[in-house]
XYZ file of C-alpha atoms in Angstrom:
725
model
C 92.602 113.465 134.528
C 88.819 113.800 135.207
C 86.661 111.270 133.403
C 84.768 113.878 131.368
C 88.052 115.463 130.265
C 89.456 112.077 129.283
C 86.323 111.185 127.309
C 86.336 114.535 125.487
C 90.012 114.155 124.666
C 89.542 110.614 123.375
C 86.529 111.696 121.321
C 88.468 114.590 119.828
C 91.499 112.474 118.928
C 89.258 109.756 117.487
C 87.485 112.334 115.305
C 90.882 113.614 114.179
C 92.036 110.149 113.144
C 88.772 109.586 111.246
C 89.161 112.851 109.354
C 86.180 114.557 111.031
C 88.016 117.819 111.652
C 85.060 120.069 112.645
C 84.113 117.583 115.353
C 87.740 117.280 116.482
C 88.062 121.055 116.746
C 84.797 121.304 118.708
C 85.960 118.645 121.192
C 89.553 119.830 121.604
C 89.212 123.635 121.735
C 87.639 123.714 125.245
C 90.344 121.400 126.595
C 93.112 123.444 125.039
C 91.838 126.709 126.540
C 90.807 125.597 130.033
C 93.333 122.961 131.115
C 96.453 125.088 131.619
C 99.693 123.226 130.966
C 98.392 119.779 131.878
C 99.047 116.715 129.774
C 95.473 116.844 128.487
C 95.964 120.447 127.403
C 99.148 119.621 125.506
C 97.497 116.686 123.791
C 94.508 118.821 122.872
C 96.713 121.597 121.473
C 98.774 119.180 119.380
C 95.560 117.676 118.042
C 94.162 121.133 117.323
C 97.215 122.094 115.276
C 96.664 119.013 113.134
C 92.913 119.602 112.825
C 93.387 123.270 111.898
C 96.033 122.376 109.318
C 93.962 119.613 107.726
C 90.849 121.796 107.531
C 92.740 124.621 105.842
C 92.852 127.056 108.794
C 96.598 127.619 108.572
C 96.569 130.924 110.449
C 95.038 129.319 113.521
C 97.378 126.336 113.231
C 100.441 128.607 113.036
C 99.302 130.780 115.950
C 98.682 127.779 118.204
C 101.902 126.110 117.101
C 103.876 129.227 118.069
C 102.560 128.972 121.628
C 103.661 125.338 121.783
C 107.243 126.258 120.879
C 107.474 127.878 124.345
C 106.302 124.709 126.106
C 108.341 123.360 129.030
C 107.783 119.842 127.663
C 110.779 119.115 125.439
C 108.849 116.593 123.341
C 106.127 119.100 122.572
C 108.629 121.891 121.949
C 110.651 119.853 119.412
C 107.501 118.748 117.642
C 106.105 122.280 117.499
C 109.315 123.706 116.040
C 109.298 121.199 113.194
C 105.561 121.594 112.642
C 105.842 125.388 112.569
C 108.455 125.257 109.830
C 106.225 123.054 107.682
C 103.135 125.158 108.358
C 104.902 128.353 107.388
C 106.380 126.772 104.276
C 103.021 125.401 103.165
C 101.330 128.749 103.750
C 103.829 130.375 101.383
C 103.307 127.593 98.832
C 99.559 128.137 98.955
C 99.953 131.856 98.348
C 102.196 131.154 95.356
C 99.767 128.515 94.099
C 96.835 130.934 94.179
C 98.710 133.300 91.853
C 99.943 130.636 89.393
C 98.371 130.196 85.918
C 96.983 126.896 84.620
C 99.736 124.659 83.193
C 100.222 123.775 79.571
C 100.465 120.184 78.374
C 104.096 119.784 79.410
C 104.147 122.171 82.355
C 103.373 120.955 85.839
C 100.294 122.240 87.610
C 100.985 124.164 90.814
C 100.581 122.206 93.976
C 98.192 123.380 96.636
C 99.131 121.673 99.905
C 96.124 121.814 102.167
C 98.167 120.673 105.120
C 101.771 119.992 106.067
C 102.219 116.258 105.664
C 104.778 115.920 108.418
C 102.258 117.466 110.809
C 98.993 115.970 109.695
C 100.006 112.403 108.981
C 98.024 109.930 111.036
C 101.097 107.860 111.750
C 102.925 110.930 113.050
C 100.034 111.707 115.315
C 99.769 108.157 116.599
C 103.465 108.128 117.408
C 103.395 111.411 119.312
C 100.108 110.754 121.098
C 99.924 107.173 122.332
C 96.946 104.865 121.897
C 96.020 105.341 125.527
C 96.059 109.139 125.224
C 99.404 109.664 126.946
C 102.416 111.382 125.448
C 104.743 108.827 123.937
C 107.976 108.832 125.980
C 109.973 107.239 123.146
C 109.503 110.308 120.972
C 112.713 112.228 120.260
C 113.034 113.374 116.642
C 110.138 113.560 114.183
C 112.308 112.548 111.245
C 113.266 109.305 112.929
C 110.062 108.279 114.657
C 107.406 110.166 112.729
C 106.328 109.996 109.119
C 108.538 112.406 107.247
C 107.655 113.461 103.724
C 110.479 114.918 101.694
C 107.945 116.732 99.482
C 110.219 116.248 96.474
C 109.336 118.488 93.581
C 107.635 117.694 90.318
C 108.915 118.285 86.810
C 108.165 121.724 85.439
C 108.917 120.708 81.856
C 109.284 117.076 80.847
C 109.648 114.982 77.750
C 107.251 112.113 77.010
C 108.513 108.706 78.032
C 109.294 106.008 75.513
C 106.128 104.208 74.474
C 105.747 100.987 76.484
C 105.262 97.581 74.913
C 101.571 96.834 75.440
C 101.658 93.324 73.955
C 102.174 91.564 77.365
C 99.239 93.511 78.814
C 97.008 92.713 75.836
C 97.910 89.012 75.989
C 97.290 88.888 79.716
C 93.907 90.605 79.309
C 92.894 87.954 76.776
C 94.359 85.226 78.979
C 92.362 86.466 81.964
C 89.135 86.326 79.959
C 89.937 82.784 78.774
C 90.835 81.662 82.318
C 87.616 83.142 83.688
C 85.626 81.435 80.923
C 87.177 78.008 81.559
C 86.709 78.221 85.326
C 83.055 79.227 84.928
C 82.581 76.494 82.336
C 84.060 73.871 84.675
C 81.836 75.036 87.528
C 78.725 74.965 85.328
C 79.517 71.486 83.979
C 80.048 70.196 87.528
C 76.724 71.656 88.684
C 74.870 70.275 85.642
C 76.407 66.814 86.046
C 75.614 66.794 89.783
C 71.974 67.705 89.154
C 71.546 64.979 86.571
C 73.296 62.430 88.788
C 70.892 63.288 91.592
C 67.930 62.957 89.226
C 69.161 59.533 88.122
C 69.452 58.320 91.714
C 66.033 59.632 92.768
C 62.964 57.488 92.021
C 60.347 58.592 89.454
C 62.635 61.308 88.055
C 64.547 61.472 84.802
C 67.718 63.444 83.988
C 67.340 66.608 81.909
C 68.859 66.218 78.447
C 69.669 69.923 78.296
C 72.052 69.510 81.225
C 74.162 67.090 79.199
C 74.839 69.780 76.570
C 78.055 71.798 76.356
C 77.393 75.168 78.076
C 80.238 76.966 76.251
C 78.197 78.836 73.573
C 75.626 80.100 76.061
C 78.322 81.065 78.556
C 80.234 83.063 75.944
C 77.090 84.977 75.019
C 76.396 85.722 78.687
C 79.957 86.992 79.249
C 79.884 89.329 76.252
C 76.478 90.673 77.279
C 77.859 91.192 80.804
C 80.776 93.206 79.370
C 78.344 95.368 77.382
C 76.168 96.050 80.441
C 78.949 96.181 83.054
C 78.988 99.981 83.612
C 75.302 100.133 84.508
C 75.184 96.834 86.392
C 78.189 97.835 88.502
C 76.605 101.248 89.097
C 73.611 99.472 90.583
C 75.640 96.928 92.569
C 77.979 99.488 94.124
C 75.087 101.794 94.969
C 73.132 98.979 96.623
C 76.037 97.320 98.426
C 78.300 100.252 99.316
C 76.163 103.420 98.906
C 78.085 104.742 95.934
C 76.871 108.117 94.654
C 77.836 110.699 92.065
C 80.729 113.072 92.762
C 80.240 116.576 91.447
C 83.138 118.404 89.834
C 82.608 121.281 92.266
C 83.125 118.954 95.221
C 86.183 117.426 93.564
C 87.533 120.931 92.920
C 87.252 121.721 96.640
C 89.715 118.931 97.396
C 91.949 119.135 94.340
C 91.970 122.013 91.904
C 94.484 120.219 89.704
C 92.414 117.079 89.125
C 89.607 118.638 87.000
C 92.267 120.266 84.826
C 94.074 116.952 84.361
C 90.838 115.169 83.436
C 89.769 117.903 81.010
C 93.168 118.242 79.321
C 93.776 114.520 78.841
C 90.245 113.696 77.666
C 90.390 116.593 75.240
C 93.632 115.224 73.798
C 92.050 111.782 73.370
C 88.712 113.207 72.130
C 86.892 111.447 74.929
C 83.980 112.650 76.985
C 85.000 113.175 80.597
C 84.564 109.977 82.648
C 81.694 109.887 85.105
C 82.800 110.532 88.679
C 81.610 108.558 91.698
C 82.379 108.542 95.428
C 82.157 105.911 98.158
C 81.383 107.244 101.666
C 84.132 105.362 103.514
C 87.215 106.459 105.449
C 89.680 104.083 103.746
C 91.490 105.833 100.862
C 90.710 103.848 97.704
C 90.101 104.419 93.989
C 88.902 102.214 91.152
C 87.736 102.378 87.541
C 85.165 100.296 85.693
C 83.324 100.306 82.375
C 83.797 98.974 78.856
C 84.592 102.022 76.715
C 86.139 105.431 77.464
C 82.726 107.083 77.060
C 81.206 104.647 79.593
C 84.073 104.736 82.099
C 83.483 105.511 85.781
C 86.216 106.681 88.135
C 85.381 106.055 91.782
C 87.215 107.408 94.813
C 86.429 107.259 98.503
C 85.842 110.136 100.855
C 88.921 109.001 102.734
C 91.110 109.419 99.666
C 89.952 113.005 99.156
C 90.526 113.769 102.826
C 93.907 112.115 103.298
C 95.740 113.013 100.094
C 97.038 116.407 98.994
C 95.889 118.268 95.891
C 98.601 117.016 93.533
C 98.481 113.496 94.983
C 94.762 113.192 94.225
C 95.510 114.279 90.661
C 98.081 111.497 90.210
C 95.580 108.854 91.367
C 92.996 110.112 88.881
C 95.695 110.110 86.204
C 96.465 106.459 87.028
C 92.775 105.630 86.509
C 92.939 107.383 83.137
C 95.873 105.101 82.351
C 93.684 102.032 82.926
C 91.066 103.450 80.572
C 93.734 104.218 77.959
C 95.187 100.726 78.071
C 91.680 99.162 78.099
C 92.676 96.771 80.872
C 89.707 97.963 82.919
C 87.285 96.077 80.620
C 88.130 92.527 81.720
C 88.598 93.675 85.332
C 85.070 95.123 85.258
C 83.783 91.738 84.072
C 85.598 89.934 86.878
C 84.203 92.396 89.411
C 80.664 92.035 88.022
C 80.816 88.255 88.454
C 82.561 88.119 91.844
C 80.718 90.892 93.717
C 77.367 89.021 93.933
C 79.162 85.841 95.040
C 80.942 87.767 97.796
C 77.625 89.247 98.903
C 76.128 85.730 99.042
C 79.016 84.650 101.294
C 78.420 87.619 103.592
C 74.664 87.158 103.728
C 74.755 83.424 104.462
C 77.375 84.012 107.172
C 75.143 86.689 108.731
C 72.159 84.329 108.718
C 74.293 81.635 110.331
C 75.403 84.004 113.091
C 71.765 84.824 113.840
C 70.872 81.131 113.943
C 73.341 80.611 116.786
C 75.443 77.561 117.512
C 74.016 74.101 117.164
C 73.066 71.665 114.453
C 71.635 74.423 112.243
C 74.911 76.291 112.466
C 76.847 73.924 110.198
C 74.832 74.223 106.957
C 75.360 77.987 106.991
C 79.045 77.516 107.802
C 79.609 75.067 104.957
C 77.678 77.044 102.337
C 79.284 80.387 103.244
C 82.747 78.804 103.201
C 82.048 77.266 99.784
C 80.847 80.643 98.497
C 84.016 82.302 99.790
C 86.147 79.581 98.200
C 84.345 80.093 94.880
C 84.969 83.835 95.142
C 88.676 83.195 95.735
C 88.908 80.892 92.701
C 87.206 83.378 90.373
C 89.255 86.358 91.569
C 92.366 84.199 91.237
C 91.915 84.174 87.459
C 92.771 87.892 87.375
C 95.742 88.026 89.766
C 98.469 88.207 87.103
C 96.557 90.806 85.107
C 95.855 92.853 88.231
C 99.570 93.039 89.030
C 100.871 93.846 85.565
C 98.400 96.596 84.677
C 99.426 98.776 87.622
C 102.959 99.187 86.243
C 101.499 100.609 83.044
C 99.021 102.908 84.798
C 101.706 104.220 87.187
C 103.922 105.077 84.240
C 101.179 106.910 82.360
C 100.071 108.756 85.513
C 103.597 110.108 85.940
C 103.673 111.132 82.279
C 100.279 112.869 82.376
C 101.067 114.920 85.494
C 104.866 115.145 85.394
C 104.701 114.259 89.067
C 106.091 110.783 89.884
C 106.918 111.989 93.395
C 103.300 112.935 93.989
C 102.232 109.438 92.954
C 104.821 107.920 95.309
C 103.391 109.911 98.218
C 99.848 109.014 97.159
C 100.549 105.270 97.088
C 102.245 105.364 100.482
C 99.454 107.430 102.035
C 96.868 105.018 100.651
C 98.842 102.148 102.196
C 98.943 103.928 105.561
C 95.275 104.881 105.300
C 94.111 101.331 104.582
C 96.121 100.006 107.543
C 94.615 102.728 109.741
C 91.123 101.763 108.577
C 91.745 98.112 109.464
C 93.023 99.163 112.887
C 90.065 101.461 113.460
C 87.443 98.940 112.332
C 89.376 96.073 113.986
C 88.766 93.918 110.920
C 89.133 93.965 107.161
C 85.941 95.422 105.747
C 84.053 93.484 103.101
C 84.359 96.464 100.773
C 88.158 96.392 100.880
C 88.298 92.662 100.243
C 85.620 92.459 97.555
C 86.997 95.427 95.546
C 90.649 94.590 96.183
C 91.495 93.657 92.582
C 90.595 97.143 91.341
C 92.324 99.189 94.058
C 95.643 101.066 93.591
C 97.096 99.316 96.650
C 96.142 95.890 97.984
C 94.736 95.643 101.475
C 96.932 92.645 102.334
C 100.191 94.401 101.457
C 98.974 97.418 103.474
C 98.502 95.478 106.718
C 102.130 95.456 107.858
C 103.609 98.025 105.475
C 101.082 100.724 106.323
C 100.984 100.097 110.060
C 104.774 100.107 110.505
C 105.113 103.617 109.065
C 106.424 105.880 111.798
C 108.606 103.138 113.263
C 110.798 102.877 110.152
C 111.710 105.302 107.415
C 110.340 104.488 103.983
C 113.716 103.405 102.623
C 113.975 100.709 105.309
C 110.322 99.712 104.957
C 110.720 99.081 101.236
C 114.154 97.466 101.344
C 112.855 93.882 101.060
C 110.566 94.828 98.152
C 113.456 96.453 96.337
C 116.508 94.309 97.144
C 115.560 90.689 97.819
C 116.635 88.797 94.667
C 113.755 86.299 94.887
C 111.009 88.737 95.832
C 109.000 88.321 92.600
C 108.525 84.603 93.223
C 106.500 85.394 96.335
C 103.977 87.610 94.529
C 102.418 84.695 92.630
C 99.286 84.699 94.801
C 99.249 88.477 95.323
C 96.809 90.818 93.619
C 99.221 93.780 93.528
C 102.890 94.231 92.669
C 105.408 94.946 95.406
C 105.196 98.524 96.609
C 108.969 98.921 96.593
C 109.134 97.716 92.991
C 106.509 100.234 91.873
C 108.197 103.080 93.719
C 111.599 102.143 92.301
C 110.211 102.520 88.781
C 108.691 105.885 89.641
C 112.006 107.014 91.130
C 113.690 106.042 87.872
C 111.224 108.248 85.982
C 112.002 111.114 88.378
C 115.724 110.664 87.783
C 115.114 110.524 84.027
C 113.502 113.956 84.269
C 116.350 115.229 86.481
C 114.264 115.723 89.618
C 115.127 114.488 93.087
C 113.009 111.417 93.959
C 110.785 111.356 97.022
C 112.559 108.231 98.298
C 116.173 107.160 97.815
C 115.935 103.400 97.570
C 118.866 101.065 98.150
C 120.118 99.148 95.115
C 120.494 95.365 95.025
C 124.265 95.748 94.638
C 124.390 96.666 98.333
C 123.876 92.985 99.237
C 127.214 91.290 99.755
C 128.028 87.952 98.184
C 127.728 86.065 101.475
C 124.187 87.317 102.001
C 123.279 86.376 98.426
C 124.639 82.850 98.926
C 122.606 82.392 102.108
C 119.477 83.678 100.400
C 120.056 81.371 97.423
C 120.346 78.328 99.687
C 117.148 79.324 101.479
C 115.339 79.752 98.159
C 116.236 76.242 96.997
C 114.982 74.915 100.325
C 111.808 77.004 100.014
C 111.025 75.472 96.626
C 111.932 71.883 97.593
C 108.343 70.497 97.312
C 107.935 72.050 93.857
C 111.394 70.963 92.719
C 110.426 67.467 93.830
C 107.834 67.348 91.028
C 110.320 67.625 88.101
C 112.695 65.355 89.995
C 109.865 62.820 90.190
C 109.433 63.167 86.422
C 113.138 62.461 85.909
C 112.844 59.455 88.224
C 109.886 58.156 86.192
C 111.907 58.494 82.978
C 114.819 56.567 84.442
C 112.510 53.796 85.635
C 110.909 53.567 82.201
C 114.335 53.271 80.543
C 115.438 50.646 83.075
C 112.322 48.570 82.610
C 112.519 48.884 78.851
C 116.087 47.588 78.916
C 115.027 44.732 81.201
C 112.219 43.846 78.804
C 114.572 43.941 75.790
C 116.950 41.524 77.505
C 113.983 39.406 78.645
C 114.880 39.898 82.293
C 111.443 41.236 83.259
C 108.131 41.401 81.423
C 106.175 44.194 83.088
C 103.726 44.744 80.242
C 101.447 46.960 82.328
C 104.133 49.631 82.577
C 103.985 50.144 78.798
C 100.218 50.235 78.606
C 99.511 52.495 81.576
C 101.508 55.667 82.068
C 99.819 56.532 85.343
C 102.987 55.430 87.150
C 104.393 58.837 86.138
C 101.752 60.510 88.307
C 102.828 58.298 91.189
C 106.452 59.396 90.754
C 105.405 63.064 90.742
C 103.507 62.630 94.017
C 106.429 60.805 95.611
C 108.810 63.597 94.547
C 106.462 66.225 95.982
C 106.273 64.305 99.263
C 110.060 64.021 99.529
C 110.350 67.788 98.963
C 107.971 68.482 101.862
C 109.989 66.213 104.153
C 113.281 67.890 103.161
C 111.835 71.319 103.969
C 110.038 70.307 107.152
C 112.720 70.911 109.787
C 113.725 74.275 108.348
C 110.104 75.374 108.004
C 109.110 74.539 111.570
C 112.204 74.784 113.802
C 111.898 74.311 117.560
C 110.866 77.459 119.381
C 113.049 78.127 122.407
C 113.087 81.045 124.825
C 116.682 81.778 123.860
C 116.040 82.409 120.155
C 112.636 84.068 120.211
C 111.782 87.518 118.807
C 109.292 89.881 120.455
C 106.849 92.268 118.799
C 109.217 95.156 119.567
C 111.524 93.697 116.913
C 108.836 93.624 114.214
C 110.321 96.663 112.371
C 113.705 94.902 112.254
C 112.124 91.697 110.938
C 110.311 93.586 108.190
C 113.386 95.593 107.179
C 115.697 92.595 106.760
C 116.116 92.313 102.953
C 117.612 88.800 102.879
C 114.946 86.673 104.573
C 112.273 84.623 102.797
C 109.427 82.511 104.260
C 111.554 79.402 104.816
C 113.838 81.420 107.127
C 111.386 80.671 109.904
C 111.969 83.159 112.712
C 110.546 82.043 116.092
C 108.445 84.849 117.561
C 106.257 85.558 120.542
C 104.135 88.659 119.978
C 101.730 90.289 122.400
C 98.792 92.280 121.137
C 95.128 92.403 120.313
C 93.527 89.853 118.002
C 91.404 91.588 115.377
C 89.424 90.312 112.399
C 85.919 89.310 111.396
C 83.757 87.606 113.964
C 81.482 84.642 113.464
C 80.957 82.306 110.534
C 82.380 84.820 108.068
C 85.827 84.025 109.448
C 85.428 80.264 109.788
C 88.377 79.695 107.435
C 90.503 82.078 109.549
C 91.037 84.269 106.481
C 90.932 87.501 108.460
C 93.094 87.037 111.550
C 95.430 89.944 112.362
C 97.542 90.696 115.421
C 97.548 94.349 116.422
C 100.700 94.987 118.431
C 102.006 98.351 119.577
C 104.525 98.347 116.715
C 102.152 97.401 113.899
C 99.863 94.829 112.342
C 100.849 91.368 111.165
C 98.683 88.749 109.465
C 98.177 85.385 111.193
C 97.784 81.952 109.582
C 95.870 79.308 111.504
C 94.918 75.706 110.711
C 92.514 74.095 113.140
C 91.560 70.579 114.099
C 88.036 69.700 113.104
C 85.722 69.967 116.070
C 88.102 71.796 118.387
C 86.167 73.526 121.223
C 87.720 76.993 120.794
C 88.463 78.773 117.525
C 90.584 81.910 117.115
C 87.599 83.929 115.893
C 86.050 83.377 119.325
C 88.910 85.408 120.839
C 88.731 88.408 118.501
C 88.922 91.669 120.401
C 90.954 90.190 123.280
C 94.596 90.570 124.280
C 96.579 87.481 123.322
C 100.086 86.044 123.147
C 100.942 84.543 119.768
C 103.823 82.077 119.493
C 104.843 80.875 116.071
C 107.066 81.373 113.043
C 107.398 84.750 111.341
C 107.674 84.515 107.567
C 108.823 87.378 105.358
C 107.229 87.302 101.952
C 105.383 89.763 99.749
C 102.786 89.732 102.544
C 104.487 89.063 105.917
C 102.680 86.642 108.196
C 103.011 84.435 111.271
C 102.226 80.724 111.200
C 100.660 80.206 114.614
C 101.946 77.500 116.932
C 99.933 78.559 119.985
C 97.563 81.387 120.735
C 97.113 82.109 124.452
C 94.752 84.470 126.255
C 95.437 86.320 129.484
C 93.280 83.901 131.471
C 95.251 80.891 130.238
C 93.121 79.561 127.372
C 95.365 78.144 124.656
C 94.625 77.304 121.028
C 97.078 75.105 119.139
C 97.584 75.435 115.409
C 99.124 72.164 114.183
C 100.942 73.410 111.084
C 103.773 70.818 111.353
C 101.295 67.987 111.871
C 99.213 68.918 108.838
C 102.388 69.211 106.746
C 103.377 65.727 107.876
C 99.922 64.384 107.036
C 100.159 65.968 103.579
C 103.581 64.415 102.979
C 102.425 60.941 104.104
C 99.234 61.156 102.036
C 101.139 62.196 98.895
C 103.706 59.427 99.482
C 101.059 56.750 100.034
C 98.942 57.846 97.079
C 101.989 57.998 94.817
C 103.159 54.559 95.899
C 99.680 53.090 95.317
C 99.495 54.533 91.795
C 103.058 53.409 91.080
C 102.416 49.807 92.135
C 98.808 49.303 91.061
C 98.563 51.699 88.095
């Protein structure tokens, strides 16, 4: 293939993946018409069909697809036959949609598919056209290896669902506010005490009496004022940081004719003004809502969401945002976002300054301060994790009820997951926007990393099997910002069945697990929780010791008076129990990695689909791929390390030795071999043992050693407290 042809083809396919269809068409049309039946011509024609379909030029897409059905290449011919059926079907649906009247309150709005999903899906395209531009030889059937959308129907007439119990959501909203208040109060008191301590130590200076006062009243006033001003302050922040701008209803109508009708009908029922519409100019498909009252609410979507979702799917996402306004859970989330966004920006800015300063003695102050700022951001966002998870169940339910289209919401959530993973692959890192706004998004970026990138290698039923079947799955969402995707989709499928419509996905029930598998999983779960079970066991041990010593004192065998006056020995017992739990779990958590029991990256789909594994079922792996993530000081804590293999993305966990000469972030963008332990949780990850480059450089990640150090430290500290008090 000539170099100019190759570059034009790559540019056209890249534009197609990014959603820039006019540019893709301009690049691919010359190749399709002047390259005969070469591989480049076939690739260009396949790409053109997708670009035509996504840009609404169905006639051109159908005409070109018909020529491909006569291709001598069996892969292309099979693909074209399937694509042609979907194109023709969607053309008929569009014609019917154009002649359909607006729906009543309980009648579904007609769907206007702008493209056939089985044709235009990015995952389908990536599977058929390889990353290097060659035709994928493993392609056989689109339904097996591509992304297949069942396009299950929506309800035409439906009854309202039973009113949900909002008390847990209300309590969690209040609890989130209280948790945020106490964390901020603790931080303020620490800062005030530190300042006064420094003033006491310095000569000629006196501490400030004001800093000894309780900051609670002032902090409460500040928080309530922040809630009152949050819509306008967040308008300014998002415009300055991420170029947010207004979205006109005419522009929204061009992408989804159903959405303005849904907004108007629902707001009219509630006697609300229509929420203000905003758009973020990014390719990742996201949506969020902020404000303090329905009349001050803002619904924000990205350009990528409008481009990658179908008409009815966009409407379901907007309906879900209306659900958050209805349930008023967006108020406290707006407050959390208002507080955490500036802190995240400080982390980014200090890291950028440190990168400009270069390595040396001046490098470390920037590294320490940016890491502290990131840690503070994590602590503050952590106060809203439980609330962030619970509220999405309620908004999903109301979105299905508003639109009568749970299947459309299922497709929307999955496409957002795929789109976020594609954005991370394209950018070769997790963008600051995705991470900083993660709490407000419909789908979390962390759960999208593996789930979204594996689409096309597994069907959705297999992808979501762990989320839906594993009996201990909810325990592993404690530190997650979003509920399990399979759990959300299962609930939407139940709504579809309640309305007597075929669900988009037929999920496997938990009853399919046999008793033997359940027993194995139960044993693994007890082993997984051994360090935490050691804490109550330590408490029991402390109680027994107290009873024994009390009996000895009563019989005048021993007179250990200090044990009755100082109960700190209980803390020592808790630490000792925790330490013993770590030791018990150690061998299972870090088994020896041998060449005979190692998994390769080709088996990643199988590892993700296994519904019985949990993190303690440490699977030795050796994956080959490209290391992606943030470069420089911004990734000093290794919080954004991802392996991009040919089967998908998987998150990496690394712990370094202080002062080691090479850090993983120094190897970002290079091909590597990762050896470690694969762990299946709500977010799958690999604990790195070694990370090796092609030229032989090796980085060790001493996870077992640090676990041992933690166990010894807890044991020693507990024993000291126990003996000394």
